Structure formats: structure tokens, C-alpha cells
Short mmCIF file of N, CA and C in Angstrom, two decimals:
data_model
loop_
_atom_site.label_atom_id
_atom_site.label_comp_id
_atom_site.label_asym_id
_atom_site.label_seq_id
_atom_site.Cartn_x
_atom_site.Cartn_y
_atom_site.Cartn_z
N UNK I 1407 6.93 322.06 -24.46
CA UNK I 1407 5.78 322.19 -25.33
C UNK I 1407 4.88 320.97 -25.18
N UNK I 1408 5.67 319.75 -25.10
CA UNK I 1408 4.73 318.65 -24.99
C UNK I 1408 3.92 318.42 -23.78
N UNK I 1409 4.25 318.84 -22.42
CA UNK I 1409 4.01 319.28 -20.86
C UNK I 1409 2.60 320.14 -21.49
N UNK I 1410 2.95 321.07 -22.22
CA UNK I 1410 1.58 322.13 -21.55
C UNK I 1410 0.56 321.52 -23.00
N UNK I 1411 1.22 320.89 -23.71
CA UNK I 1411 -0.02 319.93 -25.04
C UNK I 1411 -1.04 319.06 -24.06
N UNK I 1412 -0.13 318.32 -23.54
CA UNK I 1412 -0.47 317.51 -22.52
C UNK I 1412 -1.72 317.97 -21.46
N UNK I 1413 -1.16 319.14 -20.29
CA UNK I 1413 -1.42 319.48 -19.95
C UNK I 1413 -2.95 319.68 -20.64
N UNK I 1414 -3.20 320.79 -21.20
CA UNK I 1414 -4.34 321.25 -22.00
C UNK I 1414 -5.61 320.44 -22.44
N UNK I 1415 -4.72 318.71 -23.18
CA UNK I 1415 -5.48 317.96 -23.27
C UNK I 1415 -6.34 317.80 -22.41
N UNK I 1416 -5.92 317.77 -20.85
CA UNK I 1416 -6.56 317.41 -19.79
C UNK I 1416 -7.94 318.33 -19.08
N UNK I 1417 -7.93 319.11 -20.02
CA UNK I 1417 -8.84 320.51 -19.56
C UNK I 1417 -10.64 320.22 -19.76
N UNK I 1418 -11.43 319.92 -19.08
CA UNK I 1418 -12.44 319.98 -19.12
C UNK I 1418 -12.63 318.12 -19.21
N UNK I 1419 -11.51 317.39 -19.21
CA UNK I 1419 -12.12 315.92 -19.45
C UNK I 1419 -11.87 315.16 -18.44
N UNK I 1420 -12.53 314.31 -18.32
CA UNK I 1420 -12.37 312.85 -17.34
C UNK I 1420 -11.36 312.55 -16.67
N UNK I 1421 -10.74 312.64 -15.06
CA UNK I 1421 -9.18 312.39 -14.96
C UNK I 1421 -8.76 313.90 -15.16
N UNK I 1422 -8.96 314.82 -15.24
CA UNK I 1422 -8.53 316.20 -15.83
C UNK I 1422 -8.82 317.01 -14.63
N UNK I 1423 -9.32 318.54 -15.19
CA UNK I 1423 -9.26 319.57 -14.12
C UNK I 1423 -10.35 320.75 -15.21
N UNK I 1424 -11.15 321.26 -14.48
CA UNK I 1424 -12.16 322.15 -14.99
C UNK I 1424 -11.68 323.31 -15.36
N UNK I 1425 -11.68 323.96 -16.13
CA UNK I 1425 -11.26 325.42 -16.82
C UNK I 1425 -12.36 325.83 -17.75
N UNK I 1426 -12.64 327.24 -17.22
CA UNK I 1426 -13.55 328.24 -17.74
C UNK I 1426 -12.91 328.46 -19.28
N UNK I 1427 -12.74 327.96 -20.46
CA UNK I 1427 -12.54 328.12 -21.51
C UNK I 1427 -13.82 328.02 -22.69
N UNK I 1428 -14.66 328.20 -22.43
CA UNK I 1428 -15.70 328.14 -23.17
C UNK I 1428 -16.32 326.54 -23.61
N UNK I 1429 -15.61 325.83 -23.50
CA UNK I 1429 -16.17 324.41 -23.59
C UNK I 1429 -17.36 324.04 -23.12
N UNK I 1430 -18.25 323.17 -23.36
CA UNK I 1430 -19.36 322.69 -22.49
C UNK I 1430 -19.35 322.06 -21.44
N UNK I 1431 -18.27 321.36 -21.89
CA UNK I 1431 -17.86 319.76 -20.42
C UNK I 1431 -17.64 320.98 -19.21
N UNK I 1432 -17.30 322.20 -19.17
CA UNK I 1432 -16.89 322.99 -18.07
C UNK I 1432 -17.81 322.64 -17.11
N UNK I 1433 -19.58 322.55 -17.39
CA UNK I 1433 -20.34 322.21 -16.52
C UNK I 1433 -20.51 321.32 -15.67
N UNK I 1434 -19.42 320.14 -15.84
CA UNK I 1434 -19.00 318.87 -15.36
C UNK I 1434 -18.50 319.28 -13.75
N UNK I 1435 -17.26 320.48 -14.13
CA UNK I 1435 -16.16 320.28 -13.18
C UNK I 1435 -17.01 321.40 -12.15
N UNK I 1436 -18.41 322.16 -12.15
CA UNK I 1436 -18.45 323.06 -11.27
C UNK I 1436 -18.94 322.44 -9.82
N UNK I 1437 -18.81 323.15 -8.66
CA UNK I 1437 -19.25 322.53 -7.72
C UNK I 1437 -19.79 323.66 -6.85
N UNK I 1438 -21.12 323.52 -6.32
CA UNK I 1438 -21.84 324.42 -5.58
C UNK I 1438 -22.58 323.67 -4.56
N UNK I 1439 -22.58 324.99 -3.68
CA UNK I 1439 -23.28 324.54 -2.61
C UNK I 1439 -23.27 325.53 -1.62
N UNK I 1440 -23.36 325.28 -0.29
CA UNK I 1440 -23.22 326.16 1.07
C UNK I 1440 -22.28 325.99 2.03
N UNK I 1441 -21.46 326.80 2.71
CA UNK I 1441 -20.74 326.34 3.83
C UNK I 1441 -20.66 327.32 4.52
N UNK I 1442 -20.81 327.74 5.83
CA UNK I 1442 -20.80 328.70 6.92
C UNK I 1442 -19.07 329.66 6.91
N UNK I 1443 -20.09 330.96 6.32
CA UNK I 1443 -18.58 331.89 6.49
C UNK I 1443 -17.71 331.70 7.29
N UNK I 1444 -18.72 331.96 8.75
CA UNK I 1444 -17.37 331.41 10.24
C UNK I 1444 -16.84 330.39 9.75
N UNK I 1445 -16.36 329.99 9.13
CA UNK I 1445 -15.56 328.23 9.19
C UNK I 1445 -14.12 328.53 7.86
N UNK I 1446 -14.69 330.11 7.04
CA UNK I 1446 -13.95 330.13 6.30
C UNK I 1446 -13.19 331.19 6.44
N UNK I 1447 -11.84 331.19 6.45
CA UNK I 1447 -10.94 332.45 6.56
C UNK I 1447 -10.55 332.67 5.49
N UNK I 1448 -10.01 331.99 4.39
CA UNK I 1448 -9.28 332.85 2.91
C UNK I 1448 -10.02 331.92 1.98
N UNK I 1449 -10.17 332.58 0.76
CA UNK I 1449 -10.48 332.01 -0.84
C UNK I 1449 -9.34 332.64 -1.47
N UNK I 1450 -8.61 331.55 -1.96
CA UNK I 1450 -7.59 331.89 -3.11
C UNK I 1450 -8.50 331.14 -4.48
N UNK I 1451 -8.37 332.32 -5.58
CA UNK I 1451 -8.90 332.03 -6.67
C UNK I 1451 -7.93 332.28 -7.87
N UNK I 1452 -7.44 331.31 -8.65
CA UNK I 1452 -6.21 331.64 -9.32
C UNK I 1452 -6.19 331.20 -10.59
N UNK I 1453 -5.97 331.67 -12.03
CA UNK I 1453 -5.90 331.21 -13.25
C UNK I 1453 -5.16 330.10 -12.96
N UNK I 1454 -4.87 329.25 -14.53
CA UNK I 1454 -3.86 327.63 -14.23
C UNK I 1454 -2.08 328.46 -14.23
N UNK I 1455 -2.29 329.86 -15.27
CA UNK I 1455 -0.89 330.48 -15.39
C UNK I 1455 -0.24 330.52 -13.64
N UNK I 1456 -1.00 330.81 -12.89
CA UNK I 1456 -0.12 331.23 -11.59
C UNK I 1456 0.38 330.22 -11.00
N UNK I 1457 0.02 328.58 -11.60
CA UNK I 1457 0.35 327.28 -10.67
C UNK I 1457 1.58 327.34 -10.59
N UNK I 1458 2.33 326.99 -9.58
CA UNK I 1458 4.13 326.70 -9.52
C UNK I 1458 3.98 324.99 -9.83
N UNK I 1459 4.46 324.50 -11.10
CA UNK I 1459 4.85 323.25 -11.78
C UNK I 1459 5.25 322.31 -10.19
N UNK I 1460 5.66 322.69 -9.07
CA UNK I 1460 6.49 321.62 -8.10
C UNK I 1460 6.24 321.99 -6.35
N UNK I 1461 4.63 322.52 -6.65
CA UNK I 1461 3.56 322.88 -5.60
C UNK I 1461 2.68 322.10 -5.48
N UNK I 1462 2.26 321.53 -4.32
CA UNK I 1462 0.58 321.31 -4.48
C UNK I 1462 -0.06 322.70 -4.00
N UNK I 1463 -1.95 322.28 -4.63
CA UNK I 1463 -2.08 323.55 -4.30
C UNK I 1463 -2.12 324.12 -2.91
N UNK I 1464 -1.63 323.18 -1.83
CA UNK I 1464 -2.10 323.07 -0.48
C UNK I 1464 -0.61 324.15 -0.03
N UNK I 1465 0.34 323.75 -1.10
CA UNK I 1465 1.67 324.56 -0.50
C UNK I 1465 1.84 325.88 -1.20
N UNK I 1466 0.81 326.03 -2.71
CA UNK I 1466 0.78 327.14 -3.10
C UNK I 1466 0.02 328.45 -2.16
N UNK I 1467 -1.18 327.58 -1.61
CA UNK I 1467 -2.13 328.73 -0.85
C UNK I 1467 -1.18 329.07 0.35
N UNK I 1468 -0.66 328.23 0.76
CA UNK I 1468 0.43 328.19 2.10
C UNK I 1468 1.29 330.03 1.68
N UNK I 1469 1.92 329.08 0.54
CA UNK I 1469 3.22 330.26 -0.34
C UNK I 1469 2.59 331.54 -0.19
N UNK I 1470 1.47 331.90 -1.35
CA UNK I 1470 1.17 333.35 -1.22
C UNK I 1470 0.66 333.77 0.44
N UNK I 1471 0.10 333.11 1.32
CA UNK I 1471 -0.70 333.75 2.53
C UNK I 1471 0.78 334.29 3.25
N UNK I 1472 1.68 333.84 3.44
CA UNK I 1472 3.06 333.79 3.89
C UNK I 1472 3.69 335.10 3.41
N UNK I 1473 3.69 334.48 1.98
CA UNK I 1473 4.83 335.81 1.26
C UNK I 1473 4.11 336.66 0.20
N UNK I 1474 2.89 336.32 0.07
CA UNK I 1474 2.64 337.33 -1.00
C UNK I 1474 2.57 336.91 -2.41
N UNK I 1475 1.33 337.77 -3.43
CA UNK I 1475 1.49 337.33 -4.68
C UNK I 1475 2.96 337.62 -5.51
N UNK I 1476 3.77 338.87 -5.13
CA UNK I 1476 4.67 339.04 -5.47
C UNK I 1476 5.98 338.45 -5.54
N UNK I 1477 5.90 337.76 -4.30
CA UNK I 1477 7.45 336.98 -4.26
C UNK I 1477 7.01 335.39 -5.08
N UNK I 1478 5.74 334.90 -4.81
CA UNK I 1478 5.15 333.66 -5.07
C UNK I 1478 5.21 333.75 -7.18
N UNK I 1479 4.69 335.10 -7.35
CA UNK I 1479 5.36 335.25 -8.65
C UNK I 1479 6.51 334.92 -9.64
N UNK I 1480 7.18 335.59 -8.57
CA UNK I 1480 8.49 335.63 -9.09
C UNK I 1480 9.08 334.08 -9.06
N UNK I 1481 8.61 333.40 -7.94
CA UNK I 1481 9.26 331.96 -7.72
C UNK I 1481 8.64 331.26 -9.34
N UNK I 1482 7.35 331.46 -9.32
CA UNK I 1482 6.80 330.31 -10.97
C UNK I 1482 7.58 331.02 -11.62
N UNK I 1483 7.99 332.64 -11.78
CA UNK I 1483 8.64 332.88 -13.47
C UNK I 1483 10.52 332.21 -13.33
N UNK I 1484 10.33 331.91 -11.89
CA UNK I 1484 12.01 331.49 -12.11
C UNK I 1484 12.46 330.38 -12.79
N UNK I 1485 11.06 328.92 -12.12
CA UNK I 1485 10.86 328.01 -12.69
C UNK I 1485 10.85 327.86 -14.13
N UNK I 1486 10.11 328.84 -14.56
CA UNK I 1486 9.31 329.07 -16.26
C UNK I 1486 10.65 328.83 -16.68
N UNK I 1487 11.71 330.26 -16.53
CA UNK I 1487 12.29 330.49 -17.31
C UNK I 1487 13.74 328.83 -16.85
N UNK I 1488 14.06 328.81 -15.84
CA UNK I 1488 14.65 327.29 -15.85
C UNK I 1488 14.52 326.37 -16.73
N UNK I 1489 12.99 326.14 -16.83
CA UNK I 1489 12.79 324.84 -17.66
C UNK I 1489 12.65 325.44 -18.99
N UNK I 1490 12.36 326.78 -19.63
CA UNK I 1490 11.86 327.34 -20.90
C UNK I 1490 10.56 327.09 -20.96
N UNK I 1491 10.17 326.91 -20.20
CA UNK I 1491 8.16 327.04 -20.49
C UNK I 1491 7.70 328.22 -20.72
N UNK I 1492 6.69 328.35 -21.46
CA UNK I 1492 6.35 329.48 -21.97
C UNK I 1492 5.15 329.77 -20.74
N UNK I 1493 4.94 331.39 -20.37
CA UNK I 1493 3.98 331.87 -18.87
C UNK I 1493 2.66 332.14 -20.05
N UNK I 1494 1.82 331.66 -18.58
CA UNK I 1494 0.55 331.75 -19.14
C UNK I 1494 -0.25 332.96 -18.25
N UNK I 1495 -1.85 333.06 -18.73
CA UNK I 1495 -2.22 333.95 -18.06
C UNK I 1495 -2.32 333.89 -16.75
N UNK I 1496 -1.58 335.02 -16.22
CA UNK I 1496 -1.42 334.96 -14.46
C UNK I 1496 -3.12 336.01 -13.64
N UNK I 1497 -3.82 335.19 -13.40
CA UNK I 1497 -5.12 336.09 -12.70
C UNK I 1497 -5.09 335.85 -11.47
N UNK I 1498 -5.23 336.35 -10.31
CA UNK I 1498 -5.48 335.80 -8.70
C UNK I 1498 -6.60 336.48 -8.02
N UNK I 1499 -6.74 336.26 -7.00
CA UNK I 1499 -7.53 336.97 -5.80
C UNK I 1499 -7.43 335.94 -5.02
N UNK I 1500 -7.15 336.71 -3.66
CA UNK I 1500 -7.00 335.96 -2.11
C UNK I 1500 -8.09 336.80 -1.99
N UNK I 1501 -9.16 336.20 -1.19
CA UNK I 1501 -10.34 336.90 -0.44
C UNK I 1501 -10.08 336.43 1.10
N UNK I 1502 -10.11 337.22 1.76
CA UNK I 1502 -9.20 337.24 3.32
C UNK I 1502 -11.00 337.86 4.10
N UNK I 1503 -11.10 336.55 5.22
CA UNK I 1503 -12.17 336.97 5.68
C UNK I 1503 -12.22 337.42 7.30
N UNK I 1504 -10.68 337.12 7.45
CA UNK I 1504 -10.42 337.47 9.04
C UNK I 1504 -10.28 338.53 9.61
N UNK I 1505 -10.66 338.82 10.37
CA UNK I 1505 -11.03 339.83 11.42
C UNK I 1505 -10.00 340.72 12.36
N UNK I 1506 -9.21 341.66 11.43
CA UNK I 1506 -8.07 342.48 12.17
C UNK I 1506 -8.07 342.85 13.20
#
């Protein structure tokens, strides 16, 4: 409980991480701009519920392109339920731009 207090604190502030929660500071964390499709093959877009606690996100995007939202699932609820953390909202989309 104190992990995701914690956690939460950190949402939209300084040192923190941007989340669409209705706050104002959200406007802080957005970042736009341009970058050439050719250069991009996948967008993973993911609520904070789907993070695996003992991933970066470099090994999470790795995880699902590999195995899937399904098995990558199941690995955070194994964790969850290990430590007793309570699951949060799980949202995703992989946008896959490569060329079969």
C-alpha cells in the first residue's frame, strides 16, 4: 500500500512520470513533435496497471513483442499476487508498422 501511495505521489510532479489523470501539471510531461515513420517499427502504448514492478520499460516492450500481451499479463498478475499488490487498470496497444 505504501509502494503504490508512493508511487501515485509521483504522478504528474517533478522527478515523477506524466499520467493522463485529469490534473493540470499533465501538460508538463507531454512531448510532441515529428519523426519519420520509416525509422519507426512498433508503438507500445500502455496504462501504469500493465508495468511489471522488476522491468524496465526497454525489457517490457522486448517481453510483449516476443510473447505477447497475454503471457506478459499473466507474468505482472503473478508478481501482483506474490507481493499482494493490488492490479490496476490494465490498457495497451502495440501499433506494429512493419511490413509482412
Amino acid at each position: 500500500i505504501n509502494r503504490s501511495r508512493y508511487s501515485r505521489s509521483l504522478a504528474n510532479q517533478p522527478g515523477g512520470y506524466g499520467i493522463a489523470n485529469g490534473m493540470e501539471e499533465v501538460k508538463d510531461f507531454f512531448q510532441f513533435g515529428s519523426h519519420p515513420l520509416s525509422s519507426i517499427k512498433r508503438v507500445l502504448l500502455m496504462t501504469d496497471g500493465f508495468y511489471h514492478p522488476d522491468l524496465s520499460c526497454a525489457d517490457t516492450f522486448r517481453h510483449i513483442c516476443e510473447h505477447g500481451f497475454e503471457h506478459y499479463i499473466e507474468e505482472v498478475e503473478r508478481v501482483e499476487k506474490e507481493r499482494g499488490s493490488l492490479p490496476d487498470d490494465r490498457t495497451a496497444i502495440l501499433l506494429d508498422f512493419t511490413v509482412s
